[in-house]
Short mmCIF file of C-alpha atoms in Angstrom, two decimals:
data_model
loop_
_atom_site.label_atom_id
_atom_site.label_comp_id
_atom_site.label_asym_id
_atom_site.label_seq_id
_atom_site.Cartn_x
_atom_site.Cartn_y
_atom_site.Cartn_z
CA MET A 1 -38.68 56.01 8.98
CA THR A 2 -38.04 57.48 5.56
CA ILE A 3 -41.02 59.06 3.84
CA GLN A 4 -40.70 59.12 0.09
CA VAL A 5 -42.54 61.71 -1.98
CA VAL A 6 -43.00 60.04 -5.35
CA ALA A 7 -43.79 62.07 -8.46
CA SER A 8 -46.63 60.66 -10.57
CA GLN A 9 -48.94 61.50 -13.43
CA PRO A 10 -52.73 61.56 -12.93
CA TYR A 11 -55.07 59.06 -14.54
CA GLN A 12 -58.37 60.34 -15.87
CA ASP A 13 -60.42 57.16 -15.37
CA GLN A 14 -60.54 56.88 -11.57
CA LYS A 15 -64.19 57.81 -11.15
CA PRO A 16 -65.84 55.65 -8.45
CA GLY A 17 -69.00 53.82 -9.46
CA THR A 18 -71.90 52.59 -7.32
CA SER A 19 -69.50 51.25 -4.70
CA GLY A 20 -65.94 52.40 -5.25
CA LEU A 21 -63.43 52.20 -8.07
CA ARG A 22 -63.48 48.89 -9.97
CA LYS A 23 -61.17 47.91 -12.80
CA ARG A 24 -59.40 44.87 -14.13
CA VAL A 25 -56.37 43.80 -12.07
CA PRO A 26 -53.91 44.89 -14.81
CA ALA A 27 -55.35 48.41 -14.60
CA PHE A 28 -54.54 48.60 -10.89
CA GLN A 29 -51.07 47.20 -11.59
CA GLN A 30 -50.21 50.16 -13.81
CA VAL A 31 -47.44 52.39 -12.50
CA HIS A 32 -48.72 54.57 -9.63
CA TYR A 33 -52.38 53.69 -10.41
CA LEU A 34 -53.38 52.32 -6.99
CA GLN A 35 -51.08 54.76 -5.20
CA ASN A 36 -52.65 57.77 -6.93
CA PHE A 37 -56.16 56.74 -5.93
CA VAL A 38 -55.17 55.99 -2.33
CA GLN A 39 -53.40 59.34 -2.02
CA SER A 40 -56.49 61.00 -3.48
CA ILE A 41 -58.54 59.39 -0.72
CA PHE A 42 -56.14 60.56 1.98
CA ASP A 43 -55.93 64.08 0.56
CA THR A 44 -59.73 64.31 0.43
CA ILE A 45 -60.67 62.90 3.86
CA GLN A 46 -57.90 64.84 5.68
CA ALA A 47 -57.74 62.58 8.74
CA ALA A 48 -56.27 64.12 11.87
CA PRO A 49 -52.70 63.05 12.73
CA GLY A 50 -52.74 59.79 14.68
CA ALA A 51 -56.17 58.70 13.39
CA THR A 52 -57.11 55.02 13.18
CA LEU A 53 -58.03 53.34 9.88
CA VAL A 54 -59.58 49.92 9.14
CA LEU A 55 -58.17 47.97 6.18
CA GLY A 56 -59.07 44.65 4.59
CA GLY A 57 -60.48 42.98 1.52
CA ASP A 58 -62.19 39.92 0.14
CA GLY A 59 -58.98 37.98 -0.50
CA ARG A 60 -59.10 38.24 -4.29
CA TYR A 61 -55.96 38.39 -6.41
CA TYR A 62 -53.81 41.48 -5.68
CA ASN A 63 -55.41 41.93 -2.24
CA ARG A 64 -52.23 41.26 -0.23
CA GLN A 65 -50.00 43.38 -2.45
CA ALA A 66 -52.43 46.30 -2.34
CA ILE A 67 -52.67 46.11 1.45
CA GLN A 68 -48.89 46.41 1.82
CA ILE A 69 -48.90 49.50 -0.40
CA ILE A 70 -51.80 51.09 1.51
CA LEU A 71 -50.23 50.38 4.91
CA LYS A 72 -47.01 52.11 3.88
CA MET A 73 -48.95 55.05 2.47
CA ALA A 74 -51.08 55.31 5.63
CA ALA A 75 -47.91 55.51 7.72
CA ALA A 76 -46.52 58.23 5.45
CA ASN A 77 -49.78 60.19 5.66
CA GLY A 78 -49.83 60.41 9.45
CA PHE A 79 -52.20 57.66 10.57
CA GLY A 80 -51.45 56.37 14.05
CA ARG A 81 -52.96 52.90 13.80
CA VAL A 82 -54.42 50.59 11.16
CA LEU A 83 -56.65 47.67 12.08
CA VAL A 84 -56.16 45.09 9.32
CA GLY A 85 -57.94 41.77 8.96
CA GLN A 86 -55.85 38.65 9.50
CA GLY A 87 -54.32 37.63 6.20
CA GLY A 88 -55.56 40.92 4.79
CA ILE A 89 -59.10 39.52 4.68
CA LEU A 90 -62.16 41.30 6.05
CA SER A 91 -65.69 40.99 4.73
CA THR A 92 -67.40 44.25 3.82
CA PRO A 93 -70.05 44.02 6.60
CA ALA A 94 -67.35 42.98 9.09
CA ALA A 95 -65.30 46.03 8.09
CA SER A 96 -68.31 48.23 8.78
CA CYS A 97 -68.77 46.46 12.12
CA VAL A 98 -65.13 47.09 13.10
CA ILE A 99 -65.25 50.76 12.01
CA ARG A 100 -68.31 51.31 14.18
CA LYS A 101 -67.22 49.23 17.18
CA TYR A 102 -63.80 50.85 17.52
CA LYS A 103 -64.93 54.30 16.34
CA THR A 104 -62.19 54.59 13.74
CA PHE A 105 -61.88 57.44 11.27
CA GLY A 106 -63.08 55.15 8.52
CA GLY A 107 -61.79 52.28 6.46
CA ILE A 108 -60.54 51.17 3.08
CA ILE A 109 -62.15 48.04 1.67
CA LEU A 110 -60.55 46.16 -1.22
CA SER A 111 -63.16 44.32 -3.20
CA ALA A 112 -64.96 44.10 -6.50
CA SER A 113 -67.83 42.42 -4.65
CA HIS A 114 -69.55 39.82 -6.84
CA ASN A 115 -67.23 40.30 -9.85
CA PRO A 116 -64.80 37.50 -10.87
CA GLY A 117 -61.24 37.48 -9.51
CA GLY A 118 -57.81 36.24 -10.57
CA PRO A 119 -54.87 37.84 -12.44
CA ASP A 120 -57.16 38.85 -15.31
CA GLY A 121 -60.22 39.39 -13.11
CA ASP A 122 -61.51 42.44 -11.31
CA PHE A 123 -60.23 44.44 -8.35
CA GLY A 124 -61.78 47.29 -6.43
CA ILE A 125 -61.20 49.82 -3.70
CA LYS A 126 -63.58 52.03 -1.76
CA TYR A 127 -63.51 54.29 1.26
CA ASN A 128 -66.03 53.81 4.06
CA MET A 129 -66.70 56.69 6.42
CA GLU A 130 -66.83 56.96 10.20
CA ASN A 131 -70.38 55.59 10.32
CA GLY A 132 -69.15 52.41 8.64
CA GLY A 133 -70.96 53.11 5.37
CA PRO A 134 -69.70 53.86 1.85
CA ALA A 135 -68.52 57.39 1.22
CA THR A 136 -71.23 59.78 0.07
CA GLU A 137 -71.36 61.03 -3.50
CA THR A 138 -69.96 64.37 -2.31
CA VAL A 139 -66.86 62.60 -0.98
CA THR A 140 -66.41 60.25 -3.95
CA GLU A 141 -66.73 63.16 -6.37
CA ALA A 142 -64.05 65.03 -4.42
CA ILE A 143 -61.79 61.96 -4.53
CA TYR A 144 -62.32 61.72 -8.28
CA ALA A 145 -61.58 65.41 -8.76
CA ARG A 146 -58.36 65.06 -6.78
CA SER A 147 -57.32 61.98 -8.78
CA LYS A 148 -57.45 63.96 -12.02
CA VAL A 149 -54.81 66.46 -10.91
CA ILE A 150 -52.67 64.54 -8.42
CA ASN A 151 -48.95 64.69 -9.18
CA GLU A 152 -47.33 62.94 -6.20
CA TYR A 153 -47.99 60.51 -3.38
CA ARG A 154 -46.34 59.73 -0.05
CA ILE A 155 -45.13 56.29 1.03
CA VAL A 156 -42.65 55.00 3.60
CA ASP A 157 -39.60 52.97 2.59
CA ALA A 158 -40.05 49.85 4.74
CA ALA A 159 -40.30 46.09 4.60
CA ASP A 160 -43.66 44.41 4.19
CA VAL A 161 -45.72 43.82 7.33
CA ALA A 162 -46.60 40.30 8.54
CA LEU A 163 -50.36 39.87 8.11
CA ASP A 164 -51.06 36.26 9.09
CA VAL A 165 -50.49 36.40 12.85
CA ILE A 166 -52.80 38.32 15.18
CA GLY A 167 -50.95 41.04 17.05
CA GLU A 168 -49.26 44.41 16.70
CA SER A 169 -46.20 45.58 14.81
CA GLN A 170 -44.63 48.93 14.09
CA LEU A 171 -44.48 50.57 10.67
CA GLY A 172 -42.57 53.80 11.16
CA ASN A 173 -44.60 55.80 13.68
CA MET A 174 -47.77 53.81 12.95
CA VAL A 175 -49.06 50.68 14.68
CA VAL A 176 -50.35 47.90 12.46
CA GLN A 177 -52.80 45.78 14.44
CA VAL A 178 -53.72 42.48 12.79
CA ILE A 179 -57.15 41.54 14.14
CA ASP A 180 -59.27 38.39 14.13
CA ALA A 181 -61.37 39.00 11.04
CA VAL A 182 -64.27 36.96 12.38
CA ALA A 183 -64.53 37.52 16.14
CA ASP A 184 -66.03 41.01 16.31
CA TYR A 185 -68.58 40.22 13.61
CA ALA A 186 -69.62 36.89 15.17
CA GLU A 187 -70.05 38.60 18.53
CA LEU A 188 -72.34 41.19 16.92
CA MET A 189 -74.45 38.49 15.25
CA GLU A 190 -74.87 36.65 18.56
CA SER A 191 -76.16 39.88 20.13
CA LEU A 192 -78.84 40.28 17.43
CA PHE A 193 -80.31 36.82 16.96
CA ASP A 194 -81.77 34.04 19.11
CA PHE A 195 -78.86 31.61 18.84
CA PRO A 196 -80.41 29.08 21.28
CA ALA A 197 -83.56 28.88 19.10
CA ILE A 198 -81.47 28.40 15.95
CA ARG A 199 -79.34 25.74 17.68
CA SER A 200 -82.55 23.94 18.64
CA LEU A 201 -83.77 24.07 15.04
CA LEU A 202 -80.52 22.62 13.71
CA ALA A 203 -80.47 19.94 16.42
CA SER A 204 -83.96 18.81 15.37
CA GLY A 205 -82.66 17.39 12.09
CA PHE A 206 -83.20 20.55 10.06
CA ARG A 207 -80.59 20.64 7.28
CA LEU A 208 -78.99 23.63 5.65
CA LYS A 209 -76.42 24.23 2.95
CA PHE A 210 -74.46 27.48 2.78
CA ASP A 211 -72.31 28.20 -0.27
CA ALA A 212 -69.45 30.60 0.44
CA MET A 213 -68.43 30.41 -3.25
CA HIS A 214 -64.72 30.25 -2.29
CA ALA A 215 -65.08 33.85 -1.14
CA VAL A 216 -64.72 35.78 2.08
CA THR A 217 -67.67 34.39 4.09
CA GLY A 218 -66.26 30.86 4.41
CA PRO A 219 -64.45 31.50 7.73
CA TYR A 220 -67.39 33.53 9.06
CA ALA A 221 -69.89 30.79 8.17
CA ARG A 222 -67.78 28.06 9.76
CA GLU A 223 -67.38 30.04 12.98
CA ILE A 224 -71.04 30.99 13.29
CA LEU A 225 -73.03 28.22 11.62
CA VAL A 226 -70.84 25.25 12.53
CA LYS A 227 -68.98 26.19 15.73
CA ARG A 228 -71.53 28.41 17.46
CA LEU A 229 -74.82 27.02 16.12
CA GLY A 230 -73.98 23.35 15.70
CA ALA A 231 -74.58 22.86 11.98
CA SER A 232 -72.78 19.88 10.47
CA GLU A 233 -69.34 20.42 8.92
CA ASP A 234 -70.70 19.70 5.46
CA SER A 235 -73.35 22.41 5.86
CA VAL A 236 -70.82 24.94 4.57
CA MET A 237 -69.46 24.37 1.07
CA ASN A 238 -66.69 26.11 -0.88
CA ALA A 239 -65.56 27.60 2.41
CA VAL A 240 -61.89 28.30 1.67
CA PRO A 241 -61.34 31.81 0.24
CA LEU A 242 -59.33 31.66 -2.99
CA GLU A 243 -57.74 34.48 -4.96
CA ASP A 244 -59.70 33.49 -8.08
CA PHE A 245 -62.80 32.21 -6.22
CA GLY A 246 -62.08 28.74 -7.58
CA GLN A 247 -62.33 30.17 -11.11
CA GLY A 248 -65.98 30.88 -10.37
CA HIS A 249 -68.12 33.98 -10.48
CA PRO A 250 -68.90 34.82 -6.82
CA ASP A 251 -72.36 36.24 -7.48
CA PRO A 252 -75.09 34.49 -5.44
CA ASN A 253 -77.78 34.11 -8.05
CA LEU A 254 -79.46 31.21 -9.82
CA THR A 255 -76.94 31.30 -12.67
CA TYR A 256 -73.60 31.58 -10.91
CA ALA A 257 -74.43 29.67 -7.70
CA HIS A 258 -75.47 26.71 -9.85
CA GLU A 259 -73.79 24.13 -7.59
CA LEU A 260 -76.00 25.14 -4.67
CA VAL A 261 -79.06 25.45 -6.90
CA GLU A 262 -78.60 21.88 -8.14
CA ILE A 263 -78.50 20.66 -4.54
CA MET A 264 -81.59 22.62 -3.51
CA TYR A 265 -83.55 21.46 -6.56
CA GLY A 266 -82.27 17.89 -6.42
CA ASP A 267 -83.39 14.75 -4.66
CA ASN A 268 -83.38 14.84 -0.86
CA ALA A 269 -82.76 18.59 -0.83
CA PRO A 270 -81.98 20.33 2.48
CA GLU A 271 -84.71 22.46 4.04
CA PHE A 272 -82.71 25.68 3.64
CA GLY A 273 -80.04 26.91 1.27
CA ALA A 274 -78.14 30.17 1.07
CA ALA A 275 -75.13 31.72 -0.64
CA SER A 276 -73.08 34.87 -0.30
CA ASP A 277 -70.78 36.74 -2.65
CA GLY A 278 -67.15 37.78 -3.00
CA ASP A 279 -67.03 40.25 -0.11
CA GLY A 280 -69.90 38.85 1.94
CA ASP A 281 -72.48 41.59 1.54
CA ARG A 282 -75.00 39.82 -0.70
CA ASN A 283 -77.23 36.82 -0.10
CA MET A 284 -79.43 34.34 -1.92
CA ILE A 285 -82.13 32.44 -0.02
CA LEU A 286 -83.52 29.08 -1.16
CA GLY A 287 -85.91 26.50 0.21
CA ASP A 288 -86.45 22.94 -0.91
CA HIS A 289 -87.14 23.42 -4.66
CA PHE A 290 -87.97 27.08 -4.01
CA PHE A 291 -86.20 30.37 -4.77
CA VAL A 292 -86.93 33.49 -2.71
CA THR A 293 -86.47 36.68 -4.70
CA PRO A 294 -84.48 39.37 -2.86
CA SER A 295 -87.52 41.65 -3.03
CA ASP A 296 -89.75 39.04 -1.37
CA SER A 297 -87.02 38.28 1.15
CA LEU A 298 -86.88 41.91 2.29
CA ALA A 299 -90.68 42.08 2.56
CA LEU A 300 -90.93 38.87 4.54
CA MET A 301 -88.13 39.92 6.89
CA ALA A 302 -89.88 43.23 7.56
CA ALA A 303 -93.18 41.45 8.23
CA ASN A 304 -91.53 39.08 10.73
CA ALA A 305 -88.95 41.40 12.29
CA ARG A 306 -90.52 41.26 15.75
CA LEU A 307 -89.55 37.58 15.97
CA ILE A 308 -85.89 38.65 16.10
CA PRO A 309 -84.55 39.79 19.51
CA ALA A 310 -82.79 42.86 18.06
CA TYR A 311 -86.02 44.06 16.40
CA ALA A 312 -88.57 42.82 18.94
CA ALA A 313 -89.68 46.38 19.73
CA GLY A 314 -90.51 46.98 16.07
CA ILE A 315 -88.74 48.68 13.20
CA ALA A 316 -88.66 52.42 12.57
CA GLY A 317 -89.05 52.19 8.80
CA VAL A 318 -87.84 50.42 5.69
CA ALA A 319 -86.07 51.49 2.53
CA ARG A 320 -85.50 49.89 -0.86
CA SER A 321 -83.65 50.82 -3.99
CA MET A 322 -85.89 52.04 -6.81
CA PRO A 323 -85.51 48.89 -8.98
CA THR A 324 -86.48 46.66 -6.04
CA SER A 325 -90.10 45.51 -6.12
CA ALA A 326 -92.80 47.24 -4.10
CA ALA A 327 -93.45 44.10 -2.01
CA VAL A 328 -91.93 45.73 1.09
CA ASP A 329 -94.04 48.86 0.51
CA ARG A 330 -97.17 46.80 1.20
CA VAL A 331 -95.71 45.50 4.45
CA ALA A 332 -94.73 49.00 5.54
CA GLU A 333 -98.25 50.23 4.87
CA GLU A 334 -99.69 47.41 6.98
CA LEU A 335 -97.23 48.15 9.81
CA GLY A 336 -97.83 51.89 9.61
CA ILE A 337 -94.16 52.72 9.11
CA PRO A 338 -92.47 54.82 6.40
CA CYS A 339 -90.98 53.25 3.27
CA TYR A 340 -88.29 55.13 1.34
CA GLU A 341 -87.41 54.59 -2.32
CA THR A 342 -83.77 55.46 -3.07
CA PRO A 343 -81.27 55.16 -5.91
CA THR A 344 -79.16 52.02 -6.09
CA GLY A 345 -76.20 52.17 -3.70
CA TRP A 346 -75.97 51.47 0.01
CA LYS A 347 -74.69 54.96 0.77
CA PHE A 348 -78.23 56.28 0.32
CA PHE A 349 -79.50 54.01 3.09
CA GLY A 350 -76.75 55.15 5.45
CA ASN A 351 -78.15 58.67 5.83
CA LEU A 352 -81.62 57.29 6.60
CA MET A 353 -80.26 54.85 9.18
CA ASP A 354 -78.04 57.46 10.84
CA ALA A 355 -81.11 59.69 11.17
CA GLY A 356 -83.15 56.87 12.74
CA LYS A 357 -85.61 56.85 9.83
CA VAL A 358 -85.23 53.19 8.83
CA THR A 359 -84.17 49.90 10.40
CA LEU A 360 -84.27 47.45 7.49
CA CYS A 361 -83.31 48.08 3.88
CA GLY A 362 -82.62 46.14 0.74
CA GLU A 363 -81.78 46.04 -2.95
CA GLU A 364 -83.03 43.60 -5.56
CA SER A 365 -79.40 42.81 -6.38
CA PHE A 366 -79.35 40.29 -3.50
CA GLY A 367 -78.48 42.86 -0.84
CA THR A 368 -80.26 43.15 2.51
CA GLY A 369 -79.25 44.79 5.77
CA SER A 370 -80.20 46.72 8.85
CA ASP A 371 -78.89 49.46 11.09
CA HIS A 372 -76.53 47.05 12.91
CA VAL A 373 -73.90 48.13 10.33
CA ARG A 374 -73.91 50.47 7.35
CA GLU A 375 -73.47 47.89 4.62
CA LYS A 376 -75.62 45.14 3.22
CA ASP A 377 -74.83 41.91 5.03
CA GLY A 378 -75.14 38.44 3.52
CA LEU A 379 -74.60 36.24 6.57
CA TRP A 380 -76.80 38.49 8.71
CA ALA A 381 -79.65 37.88 6.24
CA VAL A 382 -79.09 34.13 6.44
CA LEU A 383 -79.25 34.24 10.25
CA PHE A 384 -82.40 36.40 10.07
CA TRP A 385 -84.08 33.70 7.96
CA LEU A 386 -82.87 30.91 10.23
CA ASN A 387 -84.23 32.78 13.26
CA ILE A 388 -87.65 33.12 11.58
CA LEU A 389 -87.63 29.45 10.63
CA ALA A 390 -86.61 28.49 14.17
CA ILE A 391 -89.72 30.23 15.53
CA LYS A 392 -92.21 29.44 12.75
CA ARG A 393 -91.07 25.84 12.07
CA GLN A 394 -92.51 25.99 8.55
CA PRO A 395 -90.85 25.29 5.18
CA VAL A 396 -89.46 28.26 3.31
CA ALA A 397 -91.99 27.88 0.49
CA THR A 398 -94.89 27.78 2.97
CA LEU A 399 -93.72 30.98 4.66
CA VAL A 400 -93.44 32.85 1.38
CA LYS A 401 -96.76 31.65 -0.04
CA ARG A 402 -98.59 32.57 3.18
CA HIS A 403 -96.98 35.99 2.92
CA TRP A 404 -98.30 36.30 -0.64
CA ARG A 405 -101.80 35.34 0.46
CA GLN A 406 -101.76 38.16 2.99
CA PHE A 407 -100.10 40.89 0.92
CA GLY A 408 -100.41 39.73 -2.69
CA ARG A 409 -97.49 38.76 -4.88
CA ASN A 410 -95.27 41.25 -6.66
CA VAL A 411 -94.21 39.03 -9.55
CA TYR A 412 -90.69 40.16 -10.33
CA SER A 413 -87.67 39.39 -12.50
CA ARG A 414 -84.43 41.00 -13.61
CA HIS A 415 -82.80 40.43 -16.99
CA ASP A 416 -79.11 41.33 -17.24
CA TYR A 417 -77.42 41.97 -20.56
CA GLU A 418 -73.71 41.97 -19.70
CA ASN A 419 -70.68 43.17 -21.67
CA LEU A 420 -72.66 45.14 -24.22
CA GLN A 421 -70.91 47.69 -26.38
CA THR A 422 -71.11 50.86 -24.33
CA GLU A 423 -72.39 53.02 -27.19
CA ALA A 424 -75.15 50.52 -28.00
CA ALA A 425 -76.29 50.33 -24.37
CA GLN A 426 -76.29 54.09 -24.04
CA GLY A 427 -78.24 54.30 -27.31
CA VAL A 428 -81.00 52.16 -25.77
CA MET A 429 -81.22 54.51 -22.79
CA THR A 430 -81.25 57.59 -25.04
CA LEU A 431 -84.07 56.12 -27.14
CA LEU A 432 -86.14 55.48 -24.03
CA ARG A 433 -85.60 58.99 -22.69
CA ASP A 434 -86.51 60.46 -26.06
CA SER A 435 -89.76 58.46 -25.94
CA PHE A 436 -91.08 59.94 -22.69
CA ALA A 437 -93.51 62.23 -24.54
CA SER A 438 -94.86 59.60 -26.93
CA LEU A 439 -95.17 56.47 -24.78
CA PRO A 440 -97.81 57.52 -22.18
CA GLY A 441 -101.27 56.37 -23.27
CA LYS A 442 -99.99 53.63 -25.55
CA SER A 443 -101.54 50.19 -25.03
CA PHE A 444 -99.82 46.84 -25.45
CA GLY A 445 -102.45 44.16 -25.04
CA ARG A 446 -103.87 44.51 -21.52
CA TYR A 447 -101.12 46.92 -20.43
CA THR A 448 -101.40 50.70 -20.91
CA ILE A 449 -98.49 52.99 -20.13
CA ALA A 450 -99.45 55.67 -17.61
CA SER A 451 -96.20 57.60 -17.38
CA CYS A 452 -92.44 57.50 -17.90
CA ASP A 453 -89.59 59.20 -16.09
CA ASP A 454 -85.91 59.10 -15.27
CA PHE A 455 -85.78 58.48 -11.53
CA SER A 456 -84.23 61.22 -9.44
CA TYR A 457 -83.83 61.42 -5.67
CA THR A 458 -83.45 64.27 -3.23
CA ASP A 459 -81.93 62.96 -0.03
CA PRO A 460 -84.30 63.88 2.82
CA ILE A 461 -81.38 64.13 5.24
CA ASP A 462 -78.66 66.12 3.48
CA GLY A 463 -80.64 67.52 0.54
CA SER A 464 -78.28 66.12 -2.11
CA LEU A 465 -79.79 65.44 -5.54
CA SER A 466 -79.16 62.29 -7.60
CA THR A 467 -80.42 62.25 -11.19
CA LYS A 468 -80.64 59.75 -14.08
CA GLN A 469 -80.95 56.78 -11.74
CA GLY A 470 -82.97 54.60 -14.11
CA VAL A 471 -85.74 54.90 -16.68
CA ARG A 472 -89.16 53.88 -15.34
CA ILE A 473 -92.07 52.82 -17.55
CA LEU A 474 -95.14 52.85 -15.30
CA PHE A 475 -98.41 51.14 -16.29
CA GLU A 476 -101.95 51.99 -15.26
CA ASP A 477 -102.38 48.76 -13.25
CA GLY A 478 -99.27 49.42 -11.15
CA SER A 479 -96.95 47.19 -13.18
CA ARG A 480 -93.65 48.65 -14.30
CA ILE A 481 -90.52 48.16 -16.34
CA VAL A 482 -87.22 49.74 -15.28
CA PHE A 483 -84.11 50.11 -17.44
CA ARG A 484 -80.80 50.87 -15.79
CA LEU A 485 -77.12 50.80 -16.69
CA SER A 486 -75.17 49.10 -13.92
CA GLY A 487 -72.37 50.88 -12.11
CA THR A 488 -70.55 47.76 -10.87
CA GLY A 489 -69.06 46.30 -14.05
CA THR A 490 -65.52 46.81 -15.33
CA GLU A 491 -65.82 45.92 -19.02
CA GLY A 492 -68.32 47.15 -21.59
CA ALA A 493 -71.77 47.97 -20.24
CA THR A 494 -74.34 45.99 -18.32
CA LEU A 495 -77.95 46.89 -19.06
CA ARG A 496 -80.50 45.65 -16.55
CA ILE A 497 -84.21 45.37 -17.20
CA TYR A 498 -86.48 45.01 -14.15
CA LEU A 499 -90.01 43.70 -14.66
CA GLU A 500 -92.76 43.80 -12.05
CA ALA A 501 -96.49 43.03 -11.97
CA TYR A 502 -98.73 42.89 -8.90
CA GLU A 503 -100.91 39.79 -8.58
CA PRO A 504 -103.50 39.77 -5.76
CA ASP A 505 -105.16 36.53 -6.94
CA SER A 506 -103.74 33.67 -4.87
CA THR A 507 -104.80 31.11 -7.49
CA LYS A 508 -102.15 32.61 -9.78
CA HIS A 509 -99.33 32.82 -7.23
CA ASP A 510 -97.72 29.57 -8.37
CA LEU A 511 -97.10 30.78 -11.92
CA ASP A 512 -93.45 30.89 -12.97
CA ALA A 513 -92.30 34.52 -13.01
CA GLN A 514 -91.07 34.33 -16.61
CA ASP A 515 -94.46 33.03 -17.75
CA ALA A 516 -96.40 35.59 -15.72
CA LEU A 517 -94.23 38.40 -17.07
CA ALA A 518 -94.04 37.17 -20.69
CA ASP A 519 -96.10 40.05 -22.08
CA MET A 520 -94.07 42.65 -20.20
CA ILE A 521 -90.82 41.12 -21.46
CA LYS A 522 -92.07 41.55 -25.02
CA ILE A 523 -93.05 45.16 -24.29
CA ALA A 524 -89.62 45.91 -22.83
CA LEU A 525 -87.81 44.54 -25.87
CA SER A 526 -90.15 46.36 -28.23
CA ILE A 527 -89.96 49.86 -26.79
CA SER A 528 -86.20 49.65 -26.19
CA GLU A 529 -85.27 48.15 -29.57
CA LEU A 530 -82.69 46.25 -27.55
CA VAL A 531 -82.22 43.31 -29.92
CA THR A 532 -81.73 45.53 -32.97
CA ARG A 533 -79.44 48.01 -31.22
CA THR A 534 -77.25 45.55 -29.29
CA GLY A 535 -77.47 42.38 -31.35
CA ARG A 536 -78.33 40.41 -28.21
CA ASP A 537 -81.54 38.39 -28.20
CA THR A 538 -81.18 36.71 -24.79
CA PRO A 539 -80.09 37.97 -21.36
CA THR A 540 -76.81 36.85 -19.80
CA VAL A 541 -78.50 36.30 -16.43
CA ILE A 542 -82.16 36.01 -15.44
CA THR A 543 -83.17 36.30 -11.79
#
């Protein structure tokens, strides 16, 4: 084996965002760009000689080429074995599962999650640690610091490795083990949920439709929903992973999963609908003519966790990202368990789960998970819902509305303004921060602002501090507006506005969220001067 030491020049833009480094494909195809970042990872984590690494991605364009580069670099950097998903494909939650099951040093996941793919689309790379979760901010900052000064990388001179057949091959002194990308994950799901009860539900005539959006979860859904649980073949749609996701946008929301939405809001709709995203870590839940917000989904799952075999003894606690609604807080209070409010990013939940503080956690951005892995998990959430439905035997809408009657409804919506000019978006945030002293006490109709802040978080486990995590406008009645710049985009800036109002009156629970929040939407646009500063008068996506 010949190890080449290749001279390179550092790039200054390799700062990881909320979940890894994401750029357009042409950026990663620049000379030495991917190699520099991978070497920066290896230099930072300093794995012991002979360590085992997990490697896979969501199958998007450039996935296979990047895997060949990373395998050759892993061999040159002293790894003893790499477990790689068959065909180079491995969903993000499945990668976490494999890291944890086989106790590897960590893993590299290639994905830009819910972002579009293709030659001109997005690509991403992130390092997950030994616990299966995303690298902490301390580690990602160290990787970024290394990337700014790196001047060489190591790679072996060897032929590409066959990725499509399960088995082992040799790459220099390193073993490349191509694994079944589905088997370990499916086995874990069967250990958590009551598969016989779900099979009985599906055998009763209950119909479901799962949209894999031509992304990574297609093979997982076919194996679990169709083969193991007996759902009909046509229950899974868009199940073949494609490099460009069928020219779609693999984000499971009401805008981009429109094909599924049309089915669930059409004539003779199935009883249950669900979708997942590019790398399989997000989920959208639908009933017959009914959309379940991610915030309500997390709350309802927490309230019904004891129905699930894996959580029958109860849950230790729950956690949610700050922009996620307080619906789960009310459940936690009723259950007498702690509820943690964290910044956006699954790495913050990992510390809490490792410490045994929480069992379930979720983000309003269609991410839900538990301590079975250290990532959000789309198909796991779907199975959780199916298990509840198998026991309750009630329509999705009935379950949610009964939950609201017990706990009240946190009316909630998110407005995304995508691809804004970065300076304009940052100007909105600066204006809001500069208004912290003048806004409290101001009244807008029936709403009076109580306080404003820029959310910060001190991790209760490792003491790390995260600042500027989103501007919060808090009202006297408990309603709130949150403004946050997203860390998952690759072009321009995405400004997200989160709107929430608590409604205890069950006679008002059927109001459309946009109607119920109309006054708050006007307040948000007024105090942010968003239309004037950005030139945009409507959101790109409303959820």
